[in-house]
CSV table of C-alpha atoms in Angstrom, one decimal:
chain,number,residue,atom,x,y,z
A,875,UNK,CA,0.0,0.0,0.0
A,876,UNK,CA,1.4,3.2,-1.0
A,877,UNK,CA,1.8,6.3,1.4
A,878,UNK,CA,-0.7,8.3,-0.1
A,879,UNK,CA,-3.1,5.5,0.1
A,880,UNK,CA,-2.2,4.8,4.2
A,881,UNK,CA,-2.5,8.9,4.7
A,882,UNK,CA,-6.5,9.0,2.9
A,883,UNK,CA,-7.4,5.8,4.7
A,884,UNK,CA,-5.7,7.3,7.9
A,885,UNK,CA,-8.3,10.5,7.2
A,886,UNK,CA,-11.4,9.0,6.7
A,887,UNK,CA,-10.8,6.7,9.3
A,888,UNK,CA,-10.2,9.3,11.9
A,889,UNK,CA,-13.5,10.5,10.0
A,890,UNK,CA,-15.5,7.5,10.4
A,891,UNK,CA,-14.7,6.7,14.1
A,892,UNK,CA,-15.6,10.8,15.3
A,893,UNK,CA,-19.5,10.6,16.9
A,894,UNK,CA,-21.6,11.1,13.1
A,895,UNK,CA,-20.7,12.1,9.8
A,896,UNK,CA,-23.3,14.7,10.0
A,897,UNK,CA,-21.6,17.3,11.8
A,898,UNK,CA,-22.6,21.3,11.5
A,899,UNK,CA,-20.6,21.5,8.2
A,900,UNK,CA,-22.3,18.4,6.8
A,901,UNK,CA,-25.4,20.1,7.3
A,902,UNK,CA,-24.6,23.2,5.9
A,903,UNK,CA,-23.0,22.2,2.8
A,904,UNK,CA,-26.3,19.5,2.0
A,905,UNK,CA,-28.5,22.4,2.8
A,906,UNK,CA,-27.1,24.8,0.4
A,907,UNK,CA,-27.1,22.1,-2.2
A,908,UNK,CA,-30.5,20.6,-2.1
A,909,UNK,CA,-33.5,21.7,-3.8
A,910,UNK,CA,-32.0,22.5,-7.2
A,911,UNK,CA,-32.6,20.9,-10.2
A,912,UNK,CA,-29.1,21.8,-11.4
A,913,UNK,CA,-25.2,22.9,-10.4
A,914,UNK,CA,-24.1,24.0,-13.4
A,915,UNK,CA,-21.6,26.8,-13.1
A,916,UNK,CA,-23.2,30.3,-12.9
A,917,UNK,CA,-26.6,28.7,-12.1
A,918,UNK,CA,-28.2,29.3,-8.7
A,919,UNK,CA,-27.7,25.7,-7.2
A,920,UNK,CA,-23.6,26.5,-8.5
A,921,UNK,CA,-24.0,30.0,-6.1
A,922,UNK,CA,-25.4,28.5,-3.4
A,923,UNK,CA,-23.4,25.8,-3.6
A,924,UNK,CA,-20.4,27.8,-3.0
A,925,UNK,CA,-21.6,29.8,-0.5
A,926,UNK,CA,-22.7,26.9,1.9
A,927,UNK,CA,-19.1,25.6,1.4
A,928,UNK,CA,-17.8,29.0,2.4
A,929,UNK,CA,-19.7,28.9,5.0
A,930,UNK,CA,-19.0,26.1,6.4
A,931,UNK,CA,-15.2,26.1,6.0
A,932,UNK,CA,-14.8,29.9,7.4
A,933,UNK,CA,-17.1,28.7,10.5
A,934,UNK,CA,-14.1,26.6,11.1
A,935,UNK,CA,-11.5,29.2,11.2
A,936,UNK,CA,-10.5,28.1,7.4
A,937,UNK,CA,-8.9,30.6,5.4
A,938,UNK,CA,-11.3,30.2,1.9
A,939,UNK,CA,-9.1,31.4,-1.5
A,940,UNK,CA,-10.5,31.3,-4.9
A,941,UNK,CA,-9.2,30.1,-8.0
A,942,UNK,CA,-11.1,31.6,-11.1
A,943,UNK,CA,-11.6,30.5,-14.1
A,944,UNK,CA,-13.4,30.7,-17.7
A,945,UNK,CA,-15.6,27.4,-18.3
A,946,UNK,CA,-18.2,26.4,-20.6
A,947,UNK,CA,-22.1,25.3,-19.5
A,948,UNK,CA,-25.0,23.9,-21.7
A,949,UNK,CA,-27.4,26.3,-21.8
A,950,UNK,CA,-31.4,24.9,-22.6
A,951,UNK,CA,-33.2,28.4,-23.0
A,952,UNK,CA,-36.1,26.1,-24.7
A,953,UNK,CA,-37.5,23.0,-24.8
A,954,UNK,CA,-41.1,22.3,-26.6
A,955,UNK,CA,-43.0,19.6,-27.7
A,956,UNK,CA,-46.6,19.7,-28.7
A,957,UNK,CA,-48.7,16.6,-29.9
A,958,UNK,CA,-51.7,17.3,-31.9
A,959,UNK,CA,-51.8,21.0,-30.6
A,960,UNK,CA,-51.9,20.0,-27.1
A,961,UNK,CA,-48.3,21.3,-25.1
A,962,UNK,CA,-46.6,18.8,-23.6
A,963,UNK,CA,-44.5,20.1,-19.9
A,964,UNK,CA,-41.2,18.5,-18.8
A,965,UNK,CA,-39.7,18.0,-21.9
A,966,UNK,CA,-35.9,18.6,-21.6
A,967,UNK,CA,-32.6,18.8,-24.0
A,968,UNK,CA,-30.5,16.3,-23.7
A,969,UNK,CA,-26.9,16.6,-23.2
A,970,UNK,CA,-24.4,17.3,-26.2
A,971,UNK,CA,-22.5,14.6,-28.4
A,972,UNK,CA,-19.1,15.9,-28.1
A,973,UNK,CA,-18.8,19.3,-28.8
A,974,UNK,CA,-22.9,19.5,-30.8
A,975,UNK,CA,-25.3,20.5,-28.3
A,976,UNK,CA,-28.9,19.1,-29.0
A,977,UNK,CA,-31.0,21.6,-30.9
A,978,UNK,CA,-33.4,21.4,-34.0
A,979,UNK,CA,-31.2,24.6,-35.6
A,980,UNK,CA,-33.8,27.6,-34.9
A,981,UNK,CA,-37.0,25.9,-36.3
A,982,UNK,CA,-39.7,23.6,-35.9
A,983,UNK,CA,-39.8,19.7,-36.7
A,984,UNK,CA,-43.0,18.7,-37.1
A,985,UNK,CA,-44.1,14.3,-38.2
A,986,UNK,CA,-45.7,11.6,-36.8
A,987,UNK,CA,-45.2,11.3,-33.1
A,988,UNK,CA,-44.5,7.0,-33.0
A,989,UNK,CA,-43.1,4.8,-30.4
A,990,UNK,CA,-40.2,4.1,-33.3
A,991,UNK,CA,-39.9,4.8,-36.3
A,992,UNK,CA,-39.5,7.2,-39.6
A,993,UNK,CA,-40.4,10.8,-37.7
A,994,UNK,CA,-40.0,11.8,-34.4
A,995,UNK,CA,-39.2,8.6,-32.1
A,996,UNK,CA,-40.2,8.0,-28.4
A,997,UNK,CA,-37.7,4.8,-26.8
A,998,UNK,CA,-36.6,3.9,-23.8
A,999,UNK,CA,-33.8,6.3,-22.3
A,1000,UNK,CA,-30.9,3.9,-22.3
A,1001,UNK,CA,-32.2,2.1,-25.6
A,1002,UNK,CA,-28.9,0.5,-27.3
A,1003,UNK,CA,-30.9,1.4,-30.8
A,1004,UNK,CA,-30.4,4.5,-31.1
A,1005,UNK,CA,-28.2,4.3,-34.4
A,1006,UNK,CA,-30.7,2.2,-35.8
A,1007,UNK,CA,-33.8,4.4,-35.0
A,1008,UNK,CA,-31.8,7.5,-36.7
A,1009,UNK,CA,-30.9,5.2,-39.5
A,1010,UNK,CA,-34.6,4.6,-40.2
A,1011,UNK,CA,-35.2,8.1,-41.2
A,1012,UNK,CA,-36.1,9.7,-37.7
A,1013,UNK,CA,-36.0,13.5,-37.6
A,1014,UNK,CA,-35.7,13.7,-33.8
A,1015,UNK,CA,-35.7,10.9,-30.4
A,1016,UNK,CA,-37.2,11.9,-27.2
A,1017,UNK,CA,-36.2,9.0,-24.6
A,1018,UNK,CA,-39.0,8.5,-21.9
A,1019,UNK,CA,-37.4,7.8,-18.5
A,1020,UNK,CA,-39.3,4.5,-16.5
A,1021,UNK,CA,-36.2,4.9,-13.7
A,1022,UNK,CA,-34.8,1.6,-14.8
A,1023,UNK,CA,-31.9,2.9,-16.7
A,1024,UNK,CA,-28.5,3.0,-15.1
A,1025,UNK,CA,-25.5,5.7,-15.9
A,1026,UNK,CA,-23.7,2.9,-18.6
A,1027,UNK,CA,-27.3,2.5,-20.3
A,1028,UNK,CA,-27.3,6.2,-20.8
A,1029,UNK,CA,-24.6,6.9,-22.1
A,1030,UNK,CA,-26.0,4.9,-25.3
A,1031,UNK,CA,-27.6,8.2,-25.9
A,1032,UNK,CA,-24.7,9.4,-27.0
A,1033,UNK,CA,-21.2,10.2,-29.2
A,1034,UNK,CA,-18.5,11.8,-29.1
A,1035,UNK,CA,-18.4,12.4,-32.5
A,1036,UNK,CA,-19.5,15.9,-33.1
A,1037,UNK,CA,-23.0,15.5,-34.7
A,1038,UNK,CA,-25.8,17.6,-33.3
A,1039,UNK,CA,-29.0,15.1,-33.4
A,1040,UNK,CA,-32.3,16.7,-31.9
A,1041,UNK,CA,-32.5,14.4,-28.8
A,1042,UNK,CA,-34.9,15.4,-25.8
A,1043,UNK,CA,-35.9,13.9,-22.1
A,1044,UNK,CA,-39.1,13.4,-21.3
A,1045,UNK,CA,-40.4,11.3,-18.2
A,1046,UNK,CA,-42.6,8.2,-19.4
A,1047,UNK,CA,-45.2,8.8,-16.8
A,1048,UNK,CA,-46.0,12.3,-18.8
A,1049,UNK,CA,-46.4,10.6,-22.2
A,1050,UNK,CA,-48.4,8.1,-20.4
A,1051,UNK,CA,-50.5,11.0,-19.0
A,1052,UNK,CA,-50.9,12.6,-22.2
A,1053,UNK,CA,-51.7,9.5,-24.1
A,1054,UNK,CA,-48.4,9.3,-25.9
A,1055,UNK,CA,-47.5,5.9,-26.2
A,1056,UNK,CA,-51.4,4.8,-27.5
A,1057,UNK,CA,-52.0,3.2,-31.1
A,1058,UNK,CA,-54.1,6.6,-32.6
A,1059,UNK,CA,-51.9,8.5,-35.0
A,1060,UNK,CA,-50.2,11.2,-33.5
A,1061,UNK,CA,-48.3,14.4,-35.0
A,1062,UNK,CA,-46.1,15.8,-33.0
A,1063,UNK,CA,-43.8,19.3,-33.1
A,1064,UNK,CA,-40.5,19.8,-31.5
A,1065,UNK,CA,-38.6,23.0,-31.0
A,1066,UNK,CA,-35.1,22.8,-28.8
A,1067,UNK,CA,-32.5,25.2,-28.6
A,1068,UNK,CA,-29.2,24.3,-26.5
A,1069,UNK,CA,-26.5,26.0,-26.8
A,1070,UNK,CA,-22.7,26.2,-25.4
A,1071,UNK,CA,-22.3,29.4,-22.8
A,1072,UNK,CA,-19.4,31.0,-21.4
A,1073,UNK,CA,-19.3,31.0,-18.0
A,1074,UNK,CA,-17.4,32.0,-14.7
A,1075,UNK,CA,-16.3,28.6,-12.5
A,1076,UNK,CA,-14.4,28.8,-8.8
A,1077,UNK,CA,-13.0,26.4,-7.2
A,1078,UNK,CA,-12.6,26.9,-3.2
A,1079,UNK,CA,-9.6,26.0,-1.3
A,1080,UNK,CA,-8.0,25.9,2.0
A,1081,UNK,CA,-4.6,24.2,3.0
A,1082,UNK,CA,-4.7,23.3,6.6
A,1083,UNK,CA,-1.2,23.3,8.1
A,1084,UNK,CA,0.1,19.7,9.7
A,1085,UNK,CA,0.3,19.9,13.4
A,1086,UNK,CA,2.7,21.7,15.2
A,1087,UNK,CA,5.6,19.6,16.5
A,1088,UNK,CA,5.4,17.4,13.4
A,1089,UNK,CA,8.4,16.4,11.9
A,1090,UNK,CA,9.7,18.7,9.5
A,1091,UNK,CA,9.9,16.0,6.6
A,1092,UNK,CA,6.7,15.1,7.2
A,1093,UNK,CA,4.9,18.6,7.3
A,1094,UNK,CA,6.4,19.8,4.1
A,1095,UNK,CA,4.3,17.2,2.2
A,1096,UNK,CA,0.8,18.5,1.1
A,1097,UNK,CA,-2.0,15.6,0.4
A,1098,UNK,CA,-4.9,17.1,-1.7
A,1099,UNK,CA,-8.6,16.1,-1.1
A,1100,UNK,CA,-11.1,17.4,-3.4
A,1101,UNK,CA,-14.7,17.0,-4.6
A,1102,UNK,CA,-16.8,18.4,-7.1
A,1103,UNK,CA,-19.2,21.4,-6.9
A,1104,UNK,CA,-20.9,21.5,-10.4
A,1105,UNK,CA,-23.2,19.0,-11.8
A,1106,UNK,CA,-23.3,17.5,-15.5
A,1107,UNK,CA,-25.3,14.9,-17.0
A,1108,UNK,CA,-27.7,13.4,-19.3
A,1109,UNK,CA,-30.1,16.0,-19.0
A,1110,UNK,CA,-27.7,19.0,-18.1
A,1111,UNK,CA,-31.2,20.6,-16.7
A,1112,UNK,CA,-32.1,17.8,-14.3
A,1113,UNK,CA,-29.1,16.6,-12.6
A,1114,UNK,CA,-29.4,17.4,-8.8
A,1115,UNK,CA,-25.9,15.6,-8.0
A,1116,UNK,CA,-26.8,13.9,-5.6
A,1117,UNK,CA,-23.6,11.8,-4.8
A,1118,UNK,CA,-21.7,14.9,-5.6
A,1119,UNK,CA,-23.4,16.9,-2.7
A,1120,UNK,CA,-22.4,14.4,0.1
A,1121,UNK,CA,-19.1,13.8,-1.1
A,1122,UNK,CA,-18.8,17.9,-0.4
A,1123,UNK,CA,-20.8,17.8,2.3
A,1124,UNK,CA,-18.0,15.0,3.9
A,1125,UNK,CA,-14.9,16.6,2.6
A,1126,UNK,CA,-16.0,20.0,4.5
A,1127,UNK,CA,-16.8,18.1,7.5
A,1128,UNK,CA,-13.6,16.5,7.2
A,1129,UNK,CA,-12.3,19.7,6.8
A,1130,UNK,CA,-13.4,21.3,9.8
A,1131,UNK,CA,-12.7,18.5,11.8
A,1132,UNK,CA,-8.7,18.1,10.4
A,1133,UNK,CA,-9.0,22.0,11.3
A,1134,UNK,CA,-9.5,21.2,15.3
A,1135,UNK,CA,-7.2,18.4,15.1
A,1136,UNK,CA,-4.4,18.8,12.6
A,1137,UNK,CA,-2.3,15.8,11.5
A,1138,UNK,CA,1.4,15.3,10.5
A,1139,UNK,CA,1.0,16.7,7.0
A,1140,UNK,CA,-0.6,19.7,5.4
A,1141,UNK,CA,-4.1,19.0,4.0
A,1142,UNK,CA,-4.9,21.1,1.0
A,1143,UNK,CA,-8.6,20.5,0.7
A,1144,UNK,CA,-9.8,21.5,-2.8
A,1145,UNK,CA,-14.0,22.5,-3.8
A,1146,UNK,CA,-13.3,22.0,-7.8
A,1147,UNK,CA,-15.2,24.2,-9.8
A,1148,UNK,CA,-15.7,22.2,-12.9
A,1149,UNK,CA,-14.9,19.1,-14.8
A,1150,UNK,CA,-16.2,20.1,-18.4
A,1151,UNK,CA,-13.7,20.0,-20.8
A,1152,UNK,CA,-11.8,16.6,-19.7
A,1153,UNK,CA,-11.6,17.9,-16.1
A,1154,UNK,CA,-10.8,21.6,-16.4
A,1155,UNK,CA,-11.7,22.2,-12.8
A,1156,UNK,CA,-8.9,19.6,-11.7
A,1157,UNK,CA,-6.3,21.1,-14.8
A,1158,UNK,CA,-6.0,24.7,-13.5
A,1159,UNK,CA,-5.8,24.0,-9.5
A,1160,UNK,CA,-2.8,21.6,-10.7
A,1161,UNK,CA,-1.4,23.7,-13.0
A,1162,UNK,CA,-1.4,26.2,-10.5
A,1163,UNK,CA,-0.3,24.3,-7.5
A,1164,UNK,CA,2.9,22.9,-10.1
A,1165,UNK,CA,3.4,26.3,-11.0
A,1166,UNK,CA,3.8,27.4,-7.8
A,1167,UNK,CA,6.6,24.8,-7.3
A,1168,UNK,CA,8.9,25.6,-10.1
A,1169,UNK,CA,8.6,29.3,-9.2
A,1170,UNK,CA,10.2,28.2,-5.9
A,1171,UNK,CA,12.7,26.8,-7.7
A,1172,UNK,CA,13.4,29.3,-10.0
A,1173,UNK,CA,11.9,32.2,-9.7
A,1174,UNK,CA,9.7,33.8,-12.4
A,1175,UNK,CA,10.1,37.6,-13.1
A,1176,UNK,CA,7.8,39.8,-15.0
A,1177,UNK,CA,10.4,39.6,-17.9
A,1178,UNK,CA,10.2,36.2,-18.1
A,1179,UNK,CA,6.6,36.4,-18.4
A,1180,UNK,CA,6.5,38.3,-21.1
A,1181,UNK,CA,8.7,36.2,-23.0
A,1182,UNK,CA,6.6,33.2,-22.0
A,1183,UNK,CA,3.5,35.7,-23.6
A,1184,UNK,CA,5.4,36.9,-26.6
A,1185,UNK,CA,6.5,33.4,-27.5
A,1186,UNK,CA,2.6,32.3,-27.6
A,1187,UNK,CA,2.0,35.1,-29.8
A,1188,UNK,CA,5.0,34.1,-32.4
A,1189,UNK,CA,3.0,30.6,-32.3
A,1190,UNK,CA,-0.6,32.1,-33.0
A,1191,UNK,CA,1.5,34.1,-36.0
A,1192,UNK,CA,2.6,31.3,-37.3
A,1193,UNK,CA,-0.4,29.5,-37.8
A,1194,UNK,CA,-2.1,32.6,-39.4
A,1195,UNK,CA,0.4,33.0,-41.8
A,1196,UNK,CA,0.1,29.0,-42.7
A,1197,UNK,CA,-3.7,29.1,-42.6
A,1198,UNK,CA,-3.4,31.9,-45.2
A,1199,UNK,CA,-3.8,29.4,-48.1
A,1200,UNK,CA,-3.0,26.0,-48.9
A,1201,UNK,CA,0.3,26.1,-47.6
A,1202,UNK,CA,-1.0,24.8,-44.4
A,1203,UNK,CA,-1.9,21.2,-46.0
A,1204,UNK,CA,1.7,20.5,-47.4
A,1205,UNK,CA,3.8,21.5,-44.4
A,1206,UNK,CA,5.7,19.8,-42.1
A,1207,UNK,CA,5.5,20.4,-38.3
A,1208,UNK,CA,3.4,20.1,-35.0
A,1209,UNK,CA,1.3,23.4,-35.6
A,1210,UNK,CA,0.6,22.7,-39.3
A,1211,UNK,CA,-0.4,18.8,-38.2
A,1212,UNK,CA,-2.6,20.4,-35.5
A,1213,UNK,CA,-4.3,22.8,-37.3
A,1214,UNK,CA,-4.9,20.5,-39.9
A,1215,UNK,CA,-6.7,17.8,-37.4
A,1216,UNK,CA,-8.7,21.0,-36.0
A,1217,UNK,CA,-10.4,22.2,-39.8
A,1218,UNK,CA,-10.9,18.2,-39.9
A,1219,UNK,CA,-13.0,18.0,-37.0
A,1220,UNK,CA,-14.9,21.5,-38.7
A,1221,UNK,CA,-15.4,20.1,-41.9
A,1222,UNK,CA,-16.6,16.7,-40.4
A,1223,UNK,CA,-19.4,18.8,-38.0
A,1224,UNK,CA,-20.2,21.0,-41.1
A,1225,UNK,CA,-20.7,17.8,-43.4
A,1226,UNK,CA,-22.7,16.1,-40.4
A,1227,UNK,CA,-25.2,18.9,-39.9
A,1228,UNK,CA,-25.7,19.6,-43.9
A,1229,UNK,CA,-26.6,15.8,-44.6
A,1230,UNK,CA,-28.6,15.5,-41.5
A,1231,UNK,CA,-30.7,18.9,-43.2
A,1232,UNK,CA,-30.1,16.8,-47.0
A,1233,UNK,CA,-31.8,14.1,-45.1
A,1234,UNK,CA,-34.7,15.9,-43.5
A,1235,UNK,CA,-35.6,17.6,-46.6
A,1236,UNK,CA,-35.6,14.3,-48.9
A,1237,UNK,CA,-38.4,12.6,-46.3
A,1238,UNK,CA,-40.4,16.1,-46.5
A,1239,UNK,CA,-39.5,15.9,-50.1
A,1240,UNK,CA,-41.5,12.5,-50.4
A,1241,UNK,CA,-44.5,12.8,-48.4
A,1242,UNK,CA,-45.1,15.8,-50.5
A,1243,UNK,CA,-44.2,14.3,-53.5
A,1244,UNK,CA,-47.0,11.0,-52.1
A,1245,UNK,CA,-49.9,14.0,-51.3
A,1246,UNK,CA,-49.3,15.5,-54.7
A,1247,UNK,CA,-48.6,19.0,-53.4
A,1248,UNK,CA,-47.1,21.0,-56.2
A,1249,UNK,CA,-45.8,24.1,-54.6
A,1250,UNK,CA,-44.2,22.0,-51.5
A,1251,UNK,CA,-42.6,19.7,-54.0
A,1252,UNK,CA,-41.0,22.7,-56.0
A,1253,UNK,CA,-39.9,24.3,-52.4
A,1254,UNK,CA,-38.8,21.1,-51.0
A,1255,UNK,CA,-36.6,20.6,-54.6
A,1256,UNK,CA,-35.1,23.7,-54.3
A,1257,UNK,CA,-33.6,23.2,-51.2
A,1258,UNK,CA,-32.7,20.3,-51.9
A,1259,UNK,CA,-30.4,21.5,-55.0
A,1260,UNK,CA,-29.3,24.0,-52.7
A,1261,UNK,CA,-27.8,21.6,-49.5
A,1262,UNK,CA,-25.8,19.7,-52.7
A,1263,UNK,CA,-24.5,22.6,-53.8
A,1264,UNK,CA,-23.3,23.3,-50.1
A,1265,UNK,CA,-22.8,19.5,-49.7
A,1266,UNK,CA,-20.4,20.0,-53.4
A,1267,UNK,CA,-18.5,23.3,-51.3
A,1268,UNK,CA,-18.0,21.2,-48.4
């Protein structure tokens, strides 16, 4: 067993054997986070959040820093679905594939609201047929939620290939309620609009010296114990975090208590702000905390700042002058390989959403060529020329 694995068992131990988990701190920090549908950052449940660990920590005597950042959060300004002119509440976006957030591109799709099938599809959230019901000619999939599907069931809803496919939440005890799932024809009309937003993230954290009289070899050595303050999931919208909320919760109890009773190594205890973008909460505490260490080792002046800064700027040169023209599909090197896999993954979304729209408009295209309307069928052709021209550009 390695050190670092007999110090955290040594913590929660000490933890576990105090009178109750569910000290003042505990309660604070479950308090703050309960009753919202959502922790994403700059939402209400991601403020409160915050403050109730604040709270909690300063109660202590805990000195609180934050660590500020830029992050991204899925935004859902509107979610509709109406069957037969009837509105339909609780629908809800669904989380992105990749980098494509879930979003029917500013208008309406309107067909045949069926269990499965060639228009807009209802299945089972966690269905493993998802390819298959978009390779049948669905516009759109809601996925009705019976409770029975688990976290690796869900993530069947998705890819992390970057292709934004209209895919809403729904709980199956509405569309039971509304008479969704019956035989009678349906026709249903689905509006989303998700959507990437900049926001503000903090992570909150407090180093709690090791006791004094420790030995000196041991004090200098810092263990790090974090948790998570924002939520993701699924349904970006509905994603209380529940886990996430006690693990807090613990850590600041933990917290408080290592606070009254110090061990024989510094405790940096770490709230992280975020984990979008493959951890980005975790990346900049660490990049700080490293930073910090080489800067004790040599120590960084203004000058060599800006020489840091004006060497990024030679690099951002450089790839404008190779992006200029073709130039930057011939040459040699790291940034020219690096741009060239970044207009990849553009061109590959691009080519995704215009044949998704080809798509669309060829099944519109067809039932309007099967009721015989003229004027639809001349529309319909006409964009349809025009998505192969851009198809052809592409």
């Amino acid at each position: 067993m390695s050190s670092a694995t007999r110090i955290l068992l040594a913590l929660l131990l000490a933890l576990a054997t105090s009178m109750t988990a569910e000290g003042d701190a505990y309660r604070t920090v479950m308090q703050a986070m309960q009753d919202h549908p959502h922790r994403q950052p700059g939402s209400p449940g991601y403020l409160a959040a915050q403050a109730g660990v604040e709270a909690a920590l300063r109660s202590a005597g805990l000195t609180v820093n934050r660590q500020r950042y830029q992050t991204l959060a899925v935004h859902s300004p509107e979610a509709r679905l109406s069957v037969d002119g009837r509105e339909i509440p609780g629908l809800l976006a669904m989380a992105p594939n990749g980098a494509a957030p879930s979003t029917t591109w500013g208008r309406d799709l309107e067909g045949p609201l069926v269990w499965l099938g060639d228009s807009i599809a209802l299945i089972r959230l966690g269905s493993p047929h998802l390819p298959t019901v978009f390779s049948q000619g669905a516009i759109a999939v809601i996925a009705l939620d019976d409770g029975s599907a688990d976290q690796w069931q869900t993530s069947r809803m998705f890819t992390e290939a970057v292709v934004s496919s209209p895919r809403a939440y729904l709980p199956q005890a509405v569309a039971e309620q509304h008479g969704l799932l019956g035989p009678q024809p349906k026709r249903g009309v689905l509006r989303l609009r998700s959507l990437w937003t900049d926001a503000d993230a903090t992570t909150l954290w407090t180093l709690i010296p090791a006791a004094p009289g420790s030995d000196p070899a041991r004090a200098r050595q810092v263990v790090v114990l974090s948790a998570e303050l924002a939520t993701s999931g699924a349904v970006p919208d509905r994603a209380p975090g529940g886990r996430q909320a006690a693990n807090a919760a613990l850590l600041a109890e933990l917290a408080t208590r290592l606070a009254a009773a110090p061990v024989d190594r510094s405790v940096l205890v770490a709230f992280l702000g975020s984990h979008c973008a493959a951890q980005d909460g975790a990346r900049h505490l660490y990049w700080a905390i490293n930073r910090s260490q080489q800067i004790i080792k040599e120590k960084e002046t203004l000058a060599a700042r800006l020489g840091w800064i004006r060497s990024r700027l030679a690099v951002c040169e450089r790839q404008l002058t190779l992006l200029q023209d073709d130039g930057v599909f011939s040459a040699s090197g790291d940034e020219a390989f690096q741009l060239r896999n970044q207009l990849r993954r553009i061109v590959t979304g691009r080519a995704n959403e215009l044949n998704y729209r080809k798509r669309e408009v060829n099944l519109r295209l067809s039932e309007a060529e099967k009721t015989g309307s003229a004027d639809a069928v001349a529309q319909l052709t006409a964009a349809q020329a025009a998505l192969k021209a851009e198809v052809a550009i592409v």
